Short mmCIF file of C-alpha atoms in Angstrom, two decimals:
data_model
loop_
_atom_site.label_atom_id
_atom_site.label_comp_id
_atom_site.label_asym_id
_atom_site.label_seq_id
_atom_site.Cartn_x
_atom_site.Cartn_y
_atom_site.Cartn_z
CA MET A 1 -2.21 96.13 128.71
CA THR A 2 -1.52 96.29 124.36
CA LYS A 3 -2.54 100.33 124.53
CA PHE A 4 0.10 100.64 127.12
CA ILE A 5 2.74 98.74 125.50
CA ILE A 6 2.13 99.82 121.77
CA PRO A 7 3.09 103.60 122.30
CA PHE A 8 5.76 102.87 124.95
CA LEU A 9 7.27 100.68 122.09
CA ALA A 10 6.74 103.44 119.43
CA PHE A 11 8.12 105.79 121.29
CA LEU A 12 11.07 103.72 122.14
CA ILE A 13 11.60 102.49 118.39
CA GLY A 14 11.84 105.79 117.28
CA TYR A 15 14.11 106.82 120.91
CA GLU A 16 16.99 104.31 120.09
CA LEU A 17 17.13 105.57 116.48
CA LEU A 18 19.65 108.55 116.60
CA LEU A 19 21.00 108.33 120.63
CA PRO A 20 25.02 109.28 120.89
CA THR A 21 27.00 106.48 120.96
CA SER A 22 30.50 106.23 123.62
CA THR A 23 33.83 107.55 122.67
CA VAL A 24 35.64 104.95 124.69
CA GLY A 25 38.24 103.35 122.63
CA LEU A 26 38.47 105.62 120.20
CA GLU A 27 42.33 105.40 119.52
CA TRP A 28 42.26 108.75 117.82
CA TYR A 29 39.91 110.48 120.59
CA ARG A 30 41.74 112.49 123.16
CA GLY A 31 38.33 112.90 125.91
CA PRO A 32 36.92 113.94 128.49
CA HIS A 33 35.05 110.45 127.01
CA PHE A 34 30.76 110.72 126.56
CA ILE A 35 29.82 107.24 128.84
CA PRO A 36 25.94 106.69 127.63
CA SER A 37 23.52 105.54 131.19
CA PHE A 38 21.55 102.81 130.39
CA TRP A 39 18.96 105.75 130.03
CA MET A 40 20.96 106.81 126.84
CA THR A 41 21.60 103.03 125.18
CA ARG A 42 19.53 100.16 123.57
CA MET A 43 18.32 99.58 127.48
CA GLU A 44 20.16 95.96 127.51
CA LEU A 45 18.08 94.05 130.13
CA PHE A 46 20.19 90.85 129.05
CA LYS A 47 22.88 89.25 126.71
CA GLY A 48 21.43 90.27 123.32
CA PHE A 49 17.75 90.86 125.29
CA PHE A 50 16.74 94.40 125.47
CA LEU A 51 13.62 96.39 126.69
CA LYS A 52 12.12 96.37 122.99
CA ASP A 53 12.14 92.61 123.41
CA LEU A 54 10.67 92.31 126.55
CA LEU A 55 7.65 94.45 125.33
CA VAL A 56 6.86 92.68 122.46
CA SER A 57 7.62 89.37 124.56
CA LEU A 58 3.99 90.76 126.45
CA LEU A 59 2.67 91.87 123.23
CA LEU A 60 3.28 88.22 121.78
CA PHE A 61 1.71 86.65 125.60
CA GLU A 62 -1.43 88.63 125.40
CA TYR A 63 -2.20 87.87 121.21
CA PHE A 64 -1.30 84.37 121.52
CA ILE A 65 -1.92 83.31 125.43
CA LEU A 66 -4.70 85.19 125.69
CA LYS A 67 -6.04 84.88 122.08
CA LYS A 68 -6.73 88.40 121.73
CA ARG A 69 -8.09 89.31 118.36
CA LEU A 70 -5.41 89.76 115.15
CA TYR A 71 -6.21 92.08 112.20
CA LYS A 72 -7.03 90.12 109.29
CA ARG A 73 -4.47 88.86 107.04
CA THR A 74 -1.95 90.94 105.81
CA ASN A 75 -0.50 90.95 102.50
CA LEU A 76 3.05 92.14 102.79
CA GLN A 77 5.78 89.85 101.59
CA ILE A 78 7.95 91.71 104.01
CA ILE A 79 6.85 89.85 107.01
CA TYR A 80 7.55 86.09 105.27
CA ILE A 81 11.17 87.17 104.68
CA TYR A 82 11.18 87.62 107.85
CA ILE A 83 9.41 84.36 109.01
CA ALA A 84 11.69 82.73 105.91
CA LEU A 85 15.51 83.91 107.76
CA ALA A 86 14.56 83.25 110.76
CA LEU A 87 13.15 79.71 110.05
CA TYR A 88 16.60 78.83 107.87
CA GLY A 89 18.67 80.63 110.53
CA THR A 90 17.72 78.92 113.31
CA ILE A 91 18.69 75.72 111.27
CA ILE A 92 21.59 76.87 110.23
CA ALA A 93 22.38 77.52 114.08
CA ILE A 94 21.47 74.35 115.84
CA VAL A 95 23.29 72.93 112.74
CA THR A 96 26.47 74.11 113.49
CA TRP A 97 26.03 74.35 117.29
CA ARG A 98 26.01 77.78 117.61
CA PHE A 99 22.31 77.69 119.80
CA TYR A 100 22.96 81.55 120.74
CA ASP A 101 22.18 82.18 117.24
CA ILE A 102 18.73 81.44 117.81
CA PHE A 103 18.23 84.32 120.13
CA GLU A 104 18.82 87.53 117.16
CA ASN A 105 16.57 84.47 114.57
CA LEU A 106 14.26 84.65 117.36
CA ARG A 107 14.64 88.81 117.14
CA LEU A 108 13.75 88.52 113.87
CA CYS A 109 10.16 87.15 114.57
CA PHE A 110 9.75 89.66 117.31
CA ILE A 111 9.95 92.54 114.06
CA ALA A 112 8.00 90.17 111.87
CA PHE A 113 5.16 90.63 114.80
CA VAL A 114 5.30 94.05 114.99
CA ILE A 115 5.27 94.87 111.38
CA TYR A 116 2.10 92.78 111.06
CA LEU A 117 0.41 94.00 114.45
CA ILE A 118 1.12 98.24 112.99
CA THR A 119 -0.42 97.06 109.29
CA GLU A 120 -3.88 97.51 111.33
CA PRO A 121 -5.21 101.29 111.28
CA LYS A 122 -5.73 101.54 114.69
CA VAL A 123 -1.81 100.37 115.38
CA ARG A 124 -0.77 102.74 113.16
CA LEU A 125 -2.41 105.60 114.00
CA LYS A 126 -1.15 105.56 117.67
CA PHE A 127 2.49 103.67 116.41
CA THR A 128 3.24 107.07 113.94
CA PRO A 129 3.21 109.60 116.75
CA LEU A 130 4.73 108.27 119.08
CA PHE A 131 7.72 106.90 117.09
CA LEU A 132 8.19 110.10 115.65
CA LEU A 133 8.12 111.70 119.16
CA GLY A 134 10.92 109.56 120.50
CA LEU A 135 12.73 110.17 117.52
CA PHE A 136 12.65 113.99 118.12
CA VAL A 137 13.89 113.52 121.70
CA SER A 138 16.89 111.14 120.75
CA GLY A 139 17.94 113.01 118.09
CA ILE A 140 17.93 116.21 120.25
CA LEU A 141 19.90 114.84 123.27
CA ASN A 142 22.52 113.64 120.35
CA LEU A 143 23.17 117.16 119.29
CA ILE A 144 23.03 118.18 123.12
CA VAL A 145 25.49 115.77 123.59
CA SER A 146 28.08 116.28 120.77
CA TYR A 147 27.90 119.56 120.98
CA ARG A 148 29.49 118.71 125.18
CA PHE A 149 31.59 117.01 124.25
CA ASP A 150 33.17 118.38 120.87
CA ILE A 151 36.46 117.53 119.79
CA TYR A 152 37.88 119.20 116.78
CA GLY A 153 38.00 122.82 118.83
CA LEU A 154 35.59 124.51 115.90
CA ARG A 155 33.18 125.96 117.68
CA PRO A 156 30.11 126.80 117.10
CA VAL A 157 30.58 124.76 114.45
CA PHE A 158 30.47 121.13 116.06
CA PHE A 159 30.07 117.50 114.34
CA LEU A 160 29.26 114.54 115.95
CA VAL A 161 32.05 111.96 117.13
CA ASN A 162 31.79 107.95 116.37
CA GLN A 163 28.22 108.41 115.43
CA ASN A 164 28.24 107.30 111.90
CA GLY A 165 25.22 104.69 112.17
CA PRO A 166 22.61 107.79 113.52
CA GLY A 167 23.79 110.19 110.56
CA PRO A 168 22.99 107.25 107.33
CA VAL A 169 19.62 106.34 109.42
CA ALA A 170 18.49 110.73 109.85
CA ALA A 171 19.82 111.26 105.77
CA LEU A 172 17.33 108.37 105.25
CA HIS A 173 14.61 109.32 107.30
CA LEU A 174 14.25 112.53 105.17
CA PHE A 175 12.90 110.45 102.43
CA PHE A 176 9.84 109.38 104.42
CA LEU A 177 9.19 112.10 106.92
CA PRO A 178 6.77 113.92 103.57
CA LYS A 179 5.01 110.78 103.57
CA LEU A 180 3.55 111.51 106.63
CA LYS A 181 0.43 114.32 107.06
CA LEU A 182 2.13 116.81 109.60
CA SER A 183 1.89 120.00 110.04
CA LYS A 184 3.92 121.90 108.85
CA TYR A 185 6.16 123.14 112.07
CA SER A 186 6.09 119.62 112.49
CA LEU A 187 7.61 118.58 109.74
CA LEU A 188 10.07 121.26 110.00
CA SER A 189 10.89 120.55 113.79
CA ILE A 190 11.26 116.68 112.52
CA GLY A 191 12.97 117.38 109.58
CA SER A 192 15.62 119.67 111.27
CA VAL A 193 16.98 117.89 113.44
CA LEU A 194 17.51 114.63 110.83
CA PHE A 195 19.07 116.96 108.78
CA LEU A 196 22.06 118.25 111.26
CA ILE A 197 22.14 114.42 112.56
CA ALA A 198 23.02 113.52 108.90
CA VAL A 199 25.34 116.47 107.64
CA LEU A 200 27.43 116.33 110.78
CA SER A 201 27.85 113.04 111.35
CA LEU A 202 30.55 112.73 109.04
CA SER A 203 29.69 110.05 107.21
CA LYS A 204 30.16 109.42 103.20
CA VAL A 205 27.07 107.10 103.15
CA ALA A 206 24.68 109.81 105.01
CA TYR A 207 25.96 112.88 102.87
CA LEU A 208 25.32 110.22 99.33
CA ILE A 209 21.46 109.55 100.90
CA LEU A 210 21.34 113.20 101.76
CA ILE A 211 22.77 114.37 98.24
CA LEU A 212 19.60 112.20 96.65
CA ALA A 213 16.98 113.25 99.46
CA GLY A 214 18.10 116.52 97.99
CA MET A 215 17.44 115.81 94.53
CA LYS A 216 14.12 114.39 95.05
CA PHE A 217 12.92 117.63 97.70
CA MET A 218 14.78 119.78 95.19
CA PHE A 219 12.23 118.28 92.78
CA SER A 220 9.05 117.92 94.69
CA ARG A 221 9.18 120.82 97.52
CA PRO A 222 8.85 124.19 97.99
CA LYS A 223 11.57 126.86 97.09
CA ALA A 224 12.88 127.16 100.80
CA TRP A 225 14.02 123.51 100.60
CA SER A 226 15.52 123.72 98.12
CA LEU A 227 17.60 126.48 100.02
CA ILE A 228 17.96 124.73 103.26
CA LEU A 229 19.16 121.68 101.34
CA GLY A 230 21.64 123.78 99.13
CA LEU A 231 22.88 125.56 101.98
CA GLY A 232 23.39 121.64 103.65
CA LEU A 233 25.60 120.40 100.66
CA ILE A 234 27.91 123.76 101.07
CA ILE A 235 27.91 122.34 104.89
CA ILE A 236 28.71 118.48 103.91
CA PHE A 237 31.32 119.69 101.07
CA SER A 238 33.09 122.42 103.18
CA SER A 239 33.14 120.13 106.01
CA SER A 240 36.20 118.11 105.97
CA GLY A 241 38.11 120.38 104.73
CA LEU A 242 37.10 122.06 108.58
CA VAL A 243 38.03 118.80 110.31
CA ASP A 244 41.30 117.82 108.70
CA LEU A 245 42.52 121.16 109.94
CA ALA A 246 40.99 120.79 113.44
CA ILE A 247 43.10 117.69 113.79
CA ASN A 248 46.26 118.59 112.11
CA GLN A 249 46.29 121.53 114.51
CA LYS A 250 44.96 119.62 117.97
CA PHE A 251 46.38 116.42 117.34
CA GLY A 252 49.09 116.31 114.74
CA SER A 253 49.34 115.51 110.98
CA ASN A 254 49.48 111.76 111.74
CA GLU A 255 46.50 111.43 113.35
CA LEU A 256 43.63 111.18 110.36
CA SER A 257 46.02 108.46 108.42
CA VAL A 258 45.22 107.00 112.11
CA ILE A 259 41.41 107.22 111.40
CA ASP A 260 41.46 106.34 107.68
CA SER A 261 42.99 102.85 108.30
CA LYS A 262 40.21 101.89 110.55
CA GLY A 263 37.56 101.64 107.25
CA GLY A 264 37.07 102.97 103.82
CA ASP A 265 36.31 101.92 100.43
CA GLN A 266 39.45 99.70 99.98
CA THR A 267 38.33 97.22 103.43
CA ARG A 268 34.55 97.06 102.09
CA LEU A 269 36.12 95.68 99.24
CA ALA A 270 37.95 92.97 100.85
CA TYR A 271 35.10 92.28 103.05
CA TYR A 272 33.35 91.87 99.12
CA LYS A 273 36.16 89.20 97.91
CA ALA A 274 36.53 87.45 101.22
CA GLN A 275 33.07 87.16 101.80
CA MET A 276 33.17 85.29 98.51
CA SER A 277 35.50 82.79 99.03
CA ILE A 278 33.85 82.09 102.82
CA LEU A 279 30.39 81.56 100.55
CA PHE A 280 32.26 78.98 98.35
CA SER A 281 33.51 77.36 101.69
CA ASN A 282 30.39 76.69 103.04
CA PRO A 283 27.08 77.25 100.53
CA PHE A 284 25.12 76.76 103.13
CA GLY A 285 26.08 79.63 105.68
CA VAL A 286 27.82 80.05 109.08
CA SER A 287 25.50 80.96 111.09
CA TYR A 288 25.70 84.61 112.43
CA SER A 289 28.72 83.98 115.81
CA GLY A 290 30.87 82.06 112.70
CA PHE A 291 31.78 84.78 110.29
CA TYR A 292 34.30 85.46 112.74
CA ASP A 293 36.14 82.19 112.41
CA GLU A 294 35.53 82.30 108.75
CA ILE A 295 36.82 85.94 108.25
CA MET A 296 40.17 85.18 110.08
CA ASN A 297 40.86 82.26 107.91
CA THR A 298 41.22 84.49 104.70
CA SER A 299 43.95 85.80 103.07
CA TYR A 300 42.89 89.17 103.79
CA ALA A 301 42.62 88.79 107.62
CA LYS A 302 46.31 86.64 107.33
CA GLU A 303 47.48 89.72 105.38
CA GLY A 304 46.46 92.77 107.82
CA ILE A 305 44.13 93.98 104.67
CA ILE A 306 40.74 92.98 107.20
CA GLU A 307 40.88 93.35 110.41
CA GLU A 308 38.59 92.28 113.84
CA SER A 309 39.14 92.10 117.41
CA ASP A 310 36.89 89.71 118.70
CA ALA A 311 34.06 87.53 117.58
CA GLU A 312 31.44 89.36 119.11
CA ARG A 313 31.91 92.74 117.22
CA ALA A 314 32.94 90.96 114.13
CA ASN A 315 31.17 91.45 111.06
CA PRO A 316 30.94 92.14 107.18
CA HIS A 317 29.50 95.99 107.13
CA SER A 318 27.09 95.02 104.61
CA THR A 319 23.57 93.64 105.03
CA PHE A 320 23.65 91.68 102.40
CA LEU A 321 27.83 89.97 103.27
CA TYR A 322 25.42 89.43 106.54
CA TYR A 323 22.82 87.14 105.62
CA ILE A 324 25.18 85.78 102.88
CA SER A 325 27.68 84.96 105.69
CA SER A 326 25.12 83.24 108.17
CA HIS A 327 22.44 81.81 105.69
CA GLY A 328 25.04 80.74 102.41
CA VAL A 329 22.81 80.16 98.98
CA PHE A 330 19.34 80.31 100.72
CA GLY A 331 19.95 84.15 102.01
CA ILE A 332 20.93 85.10 98.75
CA ILE A 333 17.50 84.02 97.48
CA ILE A 334 15.99 85.78 100.80
CA LEU A 335 18.28 88.83 100.12
CA LEU A 336 16.38 88.72 96.09
CA TRP A 337 13.27 88.18 97.70
CA PHE A 338 13.73 91.44 99.94
CA LEU A 339 14.97 93.75 97.26
CA PHE A 340 12.57 92.93 94.55
CA ASP A 341 9.76 93.32 97.71
CA VAL A 342 11.68 97.10 97.89
CA ILE A 343 11.28 97.71 94.18
CA VAL A 344 7.50 96.97 93.94
CA ASN A 345 6.96 99.04 96.75
CA TYR A 346 9.47 101.94 96.16
CA LYS A 347 9.41 101.45 91.64
CA ARG A 348 8.42 104.96 92.10
CA ASP A 349 10.46 107.00 93.88
CA ILE A 350 13.71 105.73 92.56
CA LEU A 351 16.21 107.81 94.54
CA LEU A 352 14.71 106.56 97.79
CA LEU A 353 14.81 102.91 96.32
CA SER A 354 18.99 104.08 95.91
CA ALA A 355 19.15 105.52 99.48
CA LEU A 356 17.88 102.13 100.60
CA VAL A 357 20.07 100.09 98.92
CA VAL A 358 23.33 101.88 99.44
CA TYR A 359 22.27 101.71 103.27
CA MET A 360 21.68 98.09 102.86
CA GLY A 361 25.54 97.16 101.21
CA THR A 362 26.86 99.32 104.20
CA ILE A 363 25.09 98.52 107.62
CA PRO A 364 24.69 94.70 108.76
CA TYR A 365 22.34 94.21 111.21
CA LEU A 366 19.38 96.66 109.44
CA LEU A 367 17.79 93.86 109.25
CA VAL A 368 17.82 92.51 112.91
CA SER A 369 17.60 96.37 114.29
CA TYR A 370 13.33 97.62 114.55
CA PHE A 371 14.39 101.00 113.15
CA PHE A 372 14.79 99.90 109.66
CA VAL A 373 12.19 97.93 108.21
CA ILE A 374 9.39 99.82 110.43
CA PRO A 375 9.34 102.87 109.27
CA MET A 376 9.26 101.29 105.51
CA VAL A 377 6.09 99.65 106.19
CA LEU A 378 5.28 102.57 108.50
CA PHE A 379 5.33 105.24 106.25
CA ASN A 380 4.75 103.58 103.20
CA ARG A 381 1.88 104.95 100.72
CA ARG A 382 0.65 101.61 99.40
CA LYS A 383 -2.08 99.24 100.50
CA LEU A 384 -1.13 97.05 103.16
CA SER A 385 -3.57 94.84 103.68
#
């Protein structure tokens, strides 16, 4: 069963990486709306449990219940970090009577197990090409959907809609690609898709990571890479002007303010300040779902600086703040442990290290998402065992 599940799981993790997202619910979007089918989503089987989780559950059954031999012990600190987060998170979920949060801690254990599996050379050899194939397929689907549902009216130029997630992810993976022994055609194909997703995302974080990637490639890659990335940077700096013009002509001059009001640097700063007050009030953490109640009691929410529509979607827009909120002081210790491990792994690649830290500072659910840590381990050149 393992020989079928692992390749499917690898493809699925890569496939979900760059999928387009729904446009429903956006105030400024005038349609027609894109509503993804089940097969173009994370494939949630029931609330909080996804197809990936089912596949990992089957693998766990085979390895532990059927006592299939595991690979020899690994020295990867990231596995222990995940287990520590899961154990303490479970304790806080029980203490605060938020039992549903136990499932998120269970997913941390699932991810730790997958990381453990891909340290085995044979598994890693099967995992990598299928992961890259899934990555490529989802990127192509995203570009097709984004072109068909273009709202800016700038064709043949188009941009991704409501997709800040795929943009930074694609930019970050441009760092990892050169670490693989791929043919020049595979590298060019996958790299081009990642590059287009990053550039067309209109994400400031993606652009920052892309600039860091450009700096790295310009120092270490042939002139062709420098030319491509140079052209990309020109596109980046001209994108905002094109979009501003399109929005003003198609929707009216006040629509851009509606878009900007939904996020930005000032809002992120407010989340950092509010999180500090939550930490002082709850040094042991409030679990994952406790964030909404606590943030709404802060002055920033009462004054309307921070807006959260419901408890299910509420988040602090940062991996660091997410675990400081849920795990308290212990979360800070675990995050420092994680950062130390990242520094040890990538200390010779300061630009990649910077990109990882920037990304963690802007997205809340990275550690509980298979697509963040798995590539870090999968494409790492250090000896894993």
